[in-house]
Structure formats: C-alpha cells, structure tokens
Short mmCIF file of C-alpha atoms in Angstrom, two decimals:
data_model
loop_
_atom_site.label_atom_id
_atom_site.label_comp_id
_atom_site.label_asym_id
_atom_site.label_seq_id
_atom_site.Cartn_x
_atom_site.Cartn_y
_atom_site.Cartn_z
CA UNK A 1 -200.58 -201.92 -33.91
CA UNK A 2 -203.75 -202.45 -35.93
CA UNK A 3 -206.74 -202.08 -33.62
CA UNK A 4 -209.59 -201.55 -36.11
CA UNK A 5 -210.03 -201.69 -39.84
CA UNK A 6 -213.15 -200.67 -41.72
CA UNK A 7 -212.34 -201.41 -45.41
CA UNK A 8 -212.64 -198.32 -47.56
CA UNK A 9 -213.26 -196.07 -44.54
CA UNK A 10 -210.82 -196.17 -41.61
CA UNK A 11 -207.63 -197.82 -40.41
CA UNK A 12 -207.09 -197.33 -36.67
CA UNK A 13 -203.70 -197.94 -35.09
CA UNK A 14 -202.94 -197.97 -31.37
CA UNK A 15 -199.66 -197.52 -29.55
CA UNK A 16 -197.57 -200.68 -29.35
CA UNK A 17 -196.62 -201.31 -25.72
CA UNK A 18 -193.89 -203.72 -26.85
CA UNK A 19 -192.17 -201.30 -29.25
CA UNK A 20 -188.48 -200.93 -28.41
CA UNK A 21 -188.56 -197.10 -28.43
CA UNK A 22 -192.03 -196.71 -26.93
CA UNK A 23 -190.84 -193.95 -24.56
CA UNK A 24 -190.49 -191.62 -27.57
CA UNK A 25 -193.91 -192.35 -29.07
CA UNK A 26 -196.25 -189.50 -28.17
CA UNK A 27 -199.55 -190.57 -29.73
CA UNK A 28 -201.77 -193.25 -28.22
CA UNK A 29 -203.82 -193.70 -31.38
CA UNK A 30 -203.75 -192.75 -35.06
CA UNK A 31 -206.77 -192.93 -37.37
CA UNK A 32 -206.17 -193.03 -41.12
CA UNK A 33 -209.26 -191.92 -43.01
CA UNK A 34 -209.68 -193.32 -46.52
CA UNK A 35 -210.74 -190.54 -48.90
CA UNK A 36 -212.11 -191.26 -52.39
CA UNK A 37 -210.37 -188.20 -53.86
CA UNK A 38 -208.35 -185.13 -52.92
CA UNK A 39 -211.37 -182.83 -52.86
CA UNK A 40 -213.22 -184.92 -50.28
CA UNK A 41 -210.03 -185.09 -48.22
CA UNK A 42 -209.73 -181.31 -48.39
CA UNK A 43 -213.35 -180.88 -47.33
CA UNK A 44 -212.83 -183.19 -44.35
CA UNK A 45 -209.76 -181.20 -43.30
CA UNK A 46 -211.62 -177.90 -43.49
CA UNK A 47 -214.46 -179.39 -41.46
CA UNK A 48 -212.03 -180.38 -38.70
CA UNK A 49 -212.37 -184.11 -39.38
CA UNK A 50 -208.69 -184.48 -40.31
CA UNK A 51 -205.58 -183.12 -38.62
CA UNK A 52 -203.38 -183.66 -41.67
CA UNK A 53 -203.79 -184.52 -45.36
CA UNK A 54 -201.41 -186.25 -47.76
CA UNK A 55 -202.30 -184.05 -50.75
CA UNK A 56 -203.94 -180.75 -51.64
CA UNK A 57 -206.24 -179.96 -54.61
CA UNK A 58 -204.25 -177.81 -57.07
CA UNK A 59 -207.05 -175.27 -57.38
CA UNK A 60 -206.88 -174.60 -53.63
CA UNK A 61 -203.15 -173.83 -53.47
CA UNK A 62 -203.37 -170.13 -54.27
CA UNK A 63 -206.04 -169.34 -51.68
CA UNK A 64 -204.28 -171.45 -49.04
CA UNK A 65 -201.03 -169.57 -49.61
CA UNK A 66 -202.87 -166.33 -48.86
CA UNK A 67 -205.19 -167.43 -46.07
CA UNK A 68 -203.46 -170.37 -44.32
CA UNK A 69 -199.77 -170.31 -45.28
CA UNK A 70 -198.75 -171.81 -41.92
CA UNK A 71 -200.80 -174.94 -42.66
CA UNK A 72 -199.62 -175.54 -46.23
CA UNK A 73 -196.48 -177.69 -46.51
CA UNK A 74 -194.93 -177.98 -49.98
CA UNK A 75 -191.55 -179.71 -50.37
CA UNK A 76 -189.30 -181.33 -53.01
CA UNK A 77 -190.17 -184.93 -53.82
CA UNK A 78 -188.40 -187.76 -55.59
CA UNK A 79 -191.04 -188.02 -58.29
CA UNK A 80 -191.17 -187.29 -62.02
CA UNK A 81 -194.16 -186.61 -64.26
CA UNK A 82 -193.49 -187.66 -67.82
CA UNK A 83 -195.07 -188.70 -71.09
CA UNK A 84 -194.47 -192.21 -72.34
CA UNK A 85 -194.20 -192.68 -76.11
CA UNK A 86 -195.64 -195.71 -77.86
CA UNK A 87 -192.56 -197.37 -79.33
CA UNK A 88 -194.57 -200.27 -80.73
CA UNK A 89 -196.86 -198.12 -82.87
CA UNK A 90 -196.08 -197.03 -86.43
CA UNK A 91 -195.91 -193.29 -85.72
CA UNK A 92 -193.12 -193.11 -83.15
CA UNK A 93 -191.34 -196.43 -83.48
CA UNK A 94 -187.92 -196.06 -85.08
CA UNK A 95 -188.21 -192.28 -85.43
CA UNK A 96 -185.85 -190.80 -82.85
CA UNK A 97 -185.81 -187.39 -84.56
CA UNK A 98 -189.58 -187.11 -84.23
CA UNK A 99 -189.50 -188.13 -80.58
CA UNK A 100 -186.77 -185.58 -79.88
CA UNK A 101 -188.71 -182.87 -81.72
CA UNK A 102 -191.77 -183.53 -79.54
CA UNK A 103 -189.66 -183.21 -76.40
CA UNK A 104 -187.86 -180.06 -77.53
CA UNK A 105 -191.10 -178.34 -78.54
CA UNK A 106 -192.32 -178.27 -74.91
CA UNK A 107 -191.55 -175.11 -72.96
CA UNK A 108 -191.22 -176.64 -69.50
CA UNK A 109 -190.57 -173.33 -67.75
CA UNK A 110 -193.85 -171.93 -69.07
CA UNK A 111 -195.59 -175.16 -68.14
CA UNK A 112 -194.55 -175.18 -64.47
CA UNK A 113 -195.14 -171.44 -64.16
CA UNK A 114 -198.72 -171.98 -65.27
CA UNK A 115 -199.28 -174.88 -62.88
CA UNK A 116 -197.75 -172.80 -60.05
CA UNK A 117 -197.39 -175.73 -57.66
CA UNK A 118 -193.63 -175.57 -57.16
CA UNK A 119 -192.68 -178.14 -59.77
CA UNK A 120 -189.21 -178.07 -61.36
CA UNK A 121 -188.76 -178.43 -65.16
CA UNK A 122 -187.43 -181.90 -66.00
CA UNK A 123 -184.86 -182.63 -68.69
CA UNK A 124 -184.06 -186.11 -67.42
CA UNK A 125 -185.87 -188.92 -65.64
CA UNK A 126 -184.04 -189.09 -62.28
CA UNK A 127 -184.84 -186.10 -60.01
CA UNK A 128 -182.30 -183.90 -58.24
CA UNK A 129 -181.57 -184.89 -54.65
CA UNK A 130 -181.29 -188.60 -55.48
CA UNK A 131 -178.71 -190.27 -53.25
CA UNK A 132 -175.15 -190.66 -54.60
CA UNK A 133 -176.11 -189.71 -58.13
CA UNK A 134 -175.67 -186.90 -60.64
CA UNK A 135 -178.91 -186.84 -62.68
CA UNK A 136 -178.38 -186.82 -66.44
CA UNK A 137 -179.90 -184.15 -68.66
CA UNK A 138 -180.38 -183.47 -72.34
CA UNK A 139 -177.63 -181.17 -73.55
CA UNK A 140 -180.13 -178.86 -75.24
CA UNK A 141 -181.59 -177.95 -71.82
CA UNK A 142 -179.59 -174.69 -71.85
CA UNK A 143 -180.80 -173.51 -75.27
CA UNK A 144 -182.81 -170.31 -75.35
CA UNK A 145 -186.44 -170.75 -76.40
CA UNK A 146 -185.91 -169.53 -79.98
CA UNK A 147 -183.02 -171.93 -80.64
CA UNK A 148 -184.80 -174.83 -78.97
CA UNK A 149 -187.91 -174.25 -81.08
CA UNK A 150 -185.89 -173.92 -84.29
CA UNK A 151 -184.11 -177.22 -83.62
CA UNK A 152 -187.43 -178.92 -82.85
CA UNK A 153 -188.86 -177.73 -86.17
CA UNK A 154 -185.77 -178.90 -88.07
CA UNK A 155 -185.99 -182.39 -86.56
CA UNK A 156 -189.75 -182.50 -87.18
CA UNK A 157 -189.19 -181.73 -90.86
CA UNK A 158 -186.41 -184.31 -91.16
CA UNK A 159 -188.76 -186.84 -89.60
CA UNK A 160 -191.08 -186.30 -92.57
CA UNK A 161 -193.73 -183.96 -91.20
CA UNK A 162 -194.74 -180.35 -91.84
CA UNK A 163 -197.62 -177.98 -91.18
CA UNK A 164 -199.16 -179.11 -94.45
CA UNK A 165 -198.64 -182.76 -93.56
CA UNK A 166 -198.86 -182.71 -89.75
CA UNK A 167 -198.33 -185.46 -87.26
CA UNK A 168 -201.55 -186.61 -85.59
CA UNK A 169 -201.21 -187.97 -82.06
CA UNK A 170 -203.52 -189.47 -79.46
CA UNK A 171 -202.65 -188.37 -75.91
CA UNK A 172 -204.13 -190.41 -73.06
CA UNK A 173 -204.25 -189.17 -69.46
CA UNK A 174 -206.21 -189.75 -66.26
CA UNK A 175 -208.75 -187.28 -64.90
CA UNK A 176 -207.19 -184.55 -62.77
CA UNK A 177 -207.30 -180.75 -63.12
CA UNK A 178 -203.52 -180.28 -63.17
CA UNK A 179 -202.92 -183.30 -65.42
CA UNK A 180 -205.57 -182.07 -67.86
CA UNK A 181 -204.14 -178.56 -67.78
CA UNK A 182 -200.71 -180.01 -68.57
CA UNK A 183 -202.10 -182.00 -71.50
CA UNK A 184 -203.89 -178.98 -72.95
CA UNK A 185 -200.77 -176.83 -72.66
CA UNK A 186 -198.46 -179.46 -74.18
CA UNK A 187 -200.87 -180.05 -77.07
CA UNK A 188 -200.97 -176.28 -77.67
CA UNK A 189 -197.15 -176.09 -77.63
CA UNK A 190 -196.87 -178.95 -80.11
CA UNK A 191 -199.39 -177.19 -82.35
CA UNK A 192 -197.70 -173.81 -81.99
CA UNK A 193 -194.13 -174.98 -82.57
CA UNK A 194 -194.61 -177.87 -84.99
CA UNK A 195 -198.20 -177.99 -86.23
CA UNK A 196 -198.98 -181.31 -84.52
CA UNK A 197 -202.66 -182.20 -84.16
CA UNK A 198 -203.29 -183.86 -80.79
CA UNK A 199 -206.46 -185.69 -79.78
CA UNK A 200 -206.88 -185.67 -76.00
CA UNK A 201 -208.48 -188.60 -74.16
CA UNK A 202 -209.36 -188.05 -70.50
CA UNK A 203 -210.24 -191.19 -68.51
CA UNK A 204 -211.28 -191.95 -64.95
CA UNK A 205 -208.30 -193.35 -63.07
CA UNK A 206 -209.42 -196.99 -62.82
CA UNK A 207 -210.22 -197.07 -66.52
CA UNK A 208 -206.92 -195.35 -67.29
CA UNK A 209 -204.98 -198.03 -65.40
CA UNK A 210 -206.25 -200.56 -67.93
CA UNK A 211 -205.93 -198.35 -71.00
CA UNK A 212 -202.31 -197.42 -70.33
CA UNK A 213 -201.38 -201.04 -71.02
CA UNK A 214 -203.26 -201.11 -74.34
CA UNK A 215 -200.99 -199.47 -76.92
CA UNK A 216 -203.75 -199.56 -79.51
CA UNK A 217 -205.44 -196.71 -77.62
CA UNK A 218 -202.65 -194.14 -77.48
CA UNK A 219 -199.50 -192.74 -79.02
CA UNK A 220 -198.55 -190.72 -75.94
CA UNK A 221 -199.58 -191.50 -72.36
CA UNK A 222 -199.27 -189.39 -69.21
CA UNK A 223 -197.32 -191.22 -66.52
CA UNK A 224 -195.50 -190.45 -63.29
CA UNK A 225 -193.14 -192.28 -60.99
CA UNK A 226 -192.45 -191.70 -57.31
CA UNK A 227 -189.36 -193.31 -55.82
CA UNK A 228 -189.93 -196.37 -53.64
CA UNK A 229 -186.51 -195.70 -52.14
CA UNK A 230 -183.88 -192.98 -52.54
CA UNK A 231 -181.85 -194.38 -55.41
CA UNK A 232 -181.59 -193.76 -59.16
CA UNK A 233 -182.41 -197.39 -59.92
CA UNK A 234 -185.92 -196.86 -58.55
CA UNK A 235 -186.58 -194.69 -61.62
CA UNK A 236 -184.40 -196.38 -64.23
CA UNK A 237 -185.62 -199.91 -63.52
CA UNK A 238 -189.06 -199.03 -64.89
CA UNK A 239 -187.57 -198.82 -68.40
CA UNK A 240 -185.92 -202.22 -68.43
CA UNK A 241 -187.15 -204.25 -71.40
CA UNK A 242 -188.95 -206.79 -69.20
CA UNK A 243 -190.28 -204.39 -66.56
CA UNK A 244 -194.02 -204.55 -65.96
CA UNK A 245 -193.91 -200.76 -65.54
CA UNK A 246 -192.42 -200.20 -69.01
CA UNK A 247 -195.56 -199.01 -70.77
CA UNK A 248 -193.64 -197.59 -73.72
CA UNK A 249 -192.26 -200.90 -75.00
CA UNK A 250 -188.73 -199.47 -74.81
CA UNK A 251 -185.98 -202.04 -75.31
CA UNK A 252 -182.27 -201.24 -75.52
CA UNK A 253 -179.73 -204.00 -74.73
CA UNK A 254 -177.11 -201.38 -73.86
CA UNK A 255 -179.38 -199.77 -71.29
CA UNK A 256 -180.20 -203.16 -69.75
CA UNK A 257 -176.48 -204.05 -69.75
CA UNK A 258 -175.57 -200.95 -67.74
CA UNK A 259 -178.45 -201.62 -65.33
CA UNK A 260 -177.38 -205.26 -64.86
CA UNK A 261 -173.76 -204.27 -64.21
CA UNK A 262 -174.86 -201.64 -61.71
CA UNK A 263 -176.94 -204.21 -59.86
CA UNK A 264 -173.94 -206.52 -59.52
CA UNK A 265 -171.36 -204.09 -58.14
CA UNK A 266 -170.99 -203.15 -54.47
CA UNK A 267 -168.81 -200.10 -55.17
CA UNK A 268 -171.15 -197.07 -54.84
CA UNK A 269 -169.06 -194.86 -57.14
CA UNK A 270 -168.81 -197.47 -59.92
CA UNK A 271 -172.51 -198.19 -59.52
CA UNK A 272 -173.41 -194.50 -59.77
CA UNK A 273 -171.37 -194.19 -62.97
CA UNK A 274 -173.09 -197.20 -64.54
CA UNK A 275 -176.54 -195.86 -63.66
CA UNK A 276 -175.59 -192.51 -65.21
CA UNK A 277 -174.51 -194.29 -68.41
CA UNK A 278 -177.83 -196.12 -68.43
CA UNK A 279 -179.82 -192.92 -68.05
CA UNK A 280 -177.73 -191.17 -70.72
CA UNK A 281 -178.25 -194.01 -73.23
CA UNK A 282 -181.98 -193.99 -72.50
CA UNK A 283 -182.29 -190.22 -72.90
CA UNK A 284 -180.55 -190.46 -76.28
CA UNK A 285 -183.33 -192.84 -77.38
CA UNK A 286 -186.23 -190.58 -76.28
CA UNK A 287 -188.67 -193.30 -75.14
CA UNK A 288 -190.13 -190.84 -72.61
CA UNK A 289 -190.59 -187.10 -72.30
CA UNK A 290 -189.92 -185.95 -68.72
CA UNK A 291 -192.02 -182.86 -67.99
CA UNK A 292 -191.38 -181.79 -64.41
CA UNK A 293 -190.30 -183.04 -61.00
CA UNK A 294 -193.21 -183.16 -58.60
CA UNK A 295 -193.50 -181.78 -55.10
CA UNK A 296 -195.25 -183.13 -52.03
CA UNK A 297 -198.26 -181.13 -50.82
CA UNK A 298 -200.09 -181.53 -47.54
CA UNK A 299 -202.10 -179.54 -45.02
CA UNK A 300 -201.16 -179.73 -41.35
CA UNK A 301 -203.15 -178.22 -38.48
CA UNK A 302 -201.13 -175.78 -36.34
CA UNK A 303 -201.45 -178.04 -33.29
CA UNK A 304 -199.75 -180.99 -35.05
CA UNK A 305 -196.02 -181.06 -34.28
CA UNK A 306 -193.21 -183.12 -35.80
CA UNK A 307 -194.04 -183.03 -39.51
CA UNK A 308 -190.67 -182.98 -41.28
CA UNK A 309 -190.83 -182.76 -45.10
CA UNK A 310 -188.53 -185.21 -46.85
CA UNK A 311 -187.78 -186.40 -50.39
CA UNK A 312 -189.84 -189.58 -50.00
CA UNK A 313 -192.80 -187.75 -48.39
CA UNK A 314 -192.94 -190.16 -45.47
CA UNK A 315 -194.29 -188.92 -42.16
CA UNK A 316 -193.95 -191.46 -39.38
CA UNK A 317 -196.51 -191.31 -36.59
CA UNK A 318 -193.68 -191.86 -34.12
CA UNK A 319 -192.43 -188.35 -34.93
CA UNK A 320 -195.77 -186.65 -34.33
CA UNK A 321 -197.35 -185.09 -31.29
CA UNK A 322 -200.37 -182.88 -30.61
CA UNK A 323 -200.72 -179.64 -28.72
CA UNK A 324 -203.94 -179.24 -26.68
CA UNK A 325 -206.64 -177.75 -28.87
#
C-alpha cells in the first residue's frame, strides 16, 4: 500500500495487512527511489543507497562481469530495438528496394558483438520466446556476409543510387552511449557497403520524444519496443495504420486485415497463424529495420533473495526477501 510519495524522489510502499496472501509477503516496506538517469542509479547502488537497480550503464558491464559477477543479472527480454523509416518522405516512400538494401547492409552480428551486452541479432520484429508464436524472419537472414552485401548493393543500384550519386539520410536518436554507438556503427556500415552519407542527430530524451513525431526532421529514427504483455500483438499493433505508436507512417490494408482477424478469433492456433501472416506481410514492406533483441540488466545485492529474471523483466516485491546484512 502507498504510505508516502515524494514526487520525483521516492515512492514508499508498506505491507498490506488485508492482502489475501499476506503470510507469504516477507518485506514490511519497499522504497522506490526515482533516479534521473542510469548513471546516478548506478552511483546510488555502489554507495549502498539501493539494494537493486532496474538497469545498468553499458560502460560498466565489463568491469562488473569481472569484479561483481554475482550481482549482475542479465536475462532475455521481450524487447526489440529497431530503426523506423520515414514512409511519408520523398526518399524512402515507395522505394522498397532501397529500404531492403539499407536493412541488408547492416551486419547485426558485428553490431551486437561490439555492444557486448548480450543482445541477439534481429531479423524480425517479434522476439523469440513470445507466447504461442513462431517469430517471422527475413529469408536472407542465413546469407553469408559477402552474399548479403552483394544483394544489398544490387538493390541499392536498382533503387537509383550509387557511390557517385549516394543516398543522403538523416538519422535521429536519443542520447545514450549504446544508442549512439549503434548509430555510428550502422552509419559506417551503410557507408562501407553502399556509400550512403548519414547525418547523425543526437537529442536529449525529452526533446527526442517530440522530434520523433515530426517527420520533417528525420529519414530514419531509432526506436524500441518492450512488450506490455507476452503476446505477438503487443509488437505488431504498433504498426497498425492508425496506431499512435506508428512513427513511420506505415499503412498496409492487408497487414491491418490480418491483425483485425486475429483480434476477433478465440482459437489460439488460428490467431497465431494470422499474426504470423501480418508480420510476414509487414517485413516484406520494410517499414522498419529491426536491429537486435534487448536484454534486461540489473544489479542485485547478494543479500536480496527472490529475484527471478523473466521475459517481461517484472520483479514483484512479494517474491523478495532480505538476509541480515
């Protein structure tokens, strides 16, 4: 139960004496500290002001693995980092070959190896582990690097571009070391494989939240989606034509038709098949470029018991207890 709330600072919860399963609740009180960013949260943890974090700064991962491996918890997560393509702008609208070339030119294995945070290369939008669903993938996922690059260059040329007449893109992303590193690497891959010139725009998160909705400011935008619930529709719904989360402007009546039919059926197998058809039709249109599936990252003090990593990264206080320390 809420016992104290200091906006922007602390939310204090106390044990609910009327809770039906109160005999299995070990903690009398839980304080949630509001941190302005992951670095301040990390500093508070190291100073003993926090028993557990909900994220870890990427630049601290390597040292933590060496010095405090028992406190670092990294686990699969139902979340996808991807680039959205501006389908209302003149460069990418109506040019599927160009959009496919941009996706194929990215070496995702090299990208995640460089980030070294446990991410998995993504060749579709819906992550592995999603309930009752076989995630769809681009068929060229299995191509060796040389063949993938050659096909990307062929499509790029057919789309009307070359090294002498290169595509010029504006890539927008929010400030974060790993997000910026990703942008720099992708821009370098586009340049290396195709000759694309990419202008990078790095914005503070609150500013970025406004800019992502202004398609005059970008051709490509860095986005990510974390599942609200364990189901493929949590990811696919964001690309419905009328979705407020559809920053790309993507609109395909066939995709929406499959999504509508899936929403109306109660048969889980039929529904799964319809969602797969929707994802496949969307992937064929290349409105987005999935980059990698994210992982959850947190630090947990050795005296905190009951933290069980899960695909939705939800840790209930009911499951936790503390050893004397």
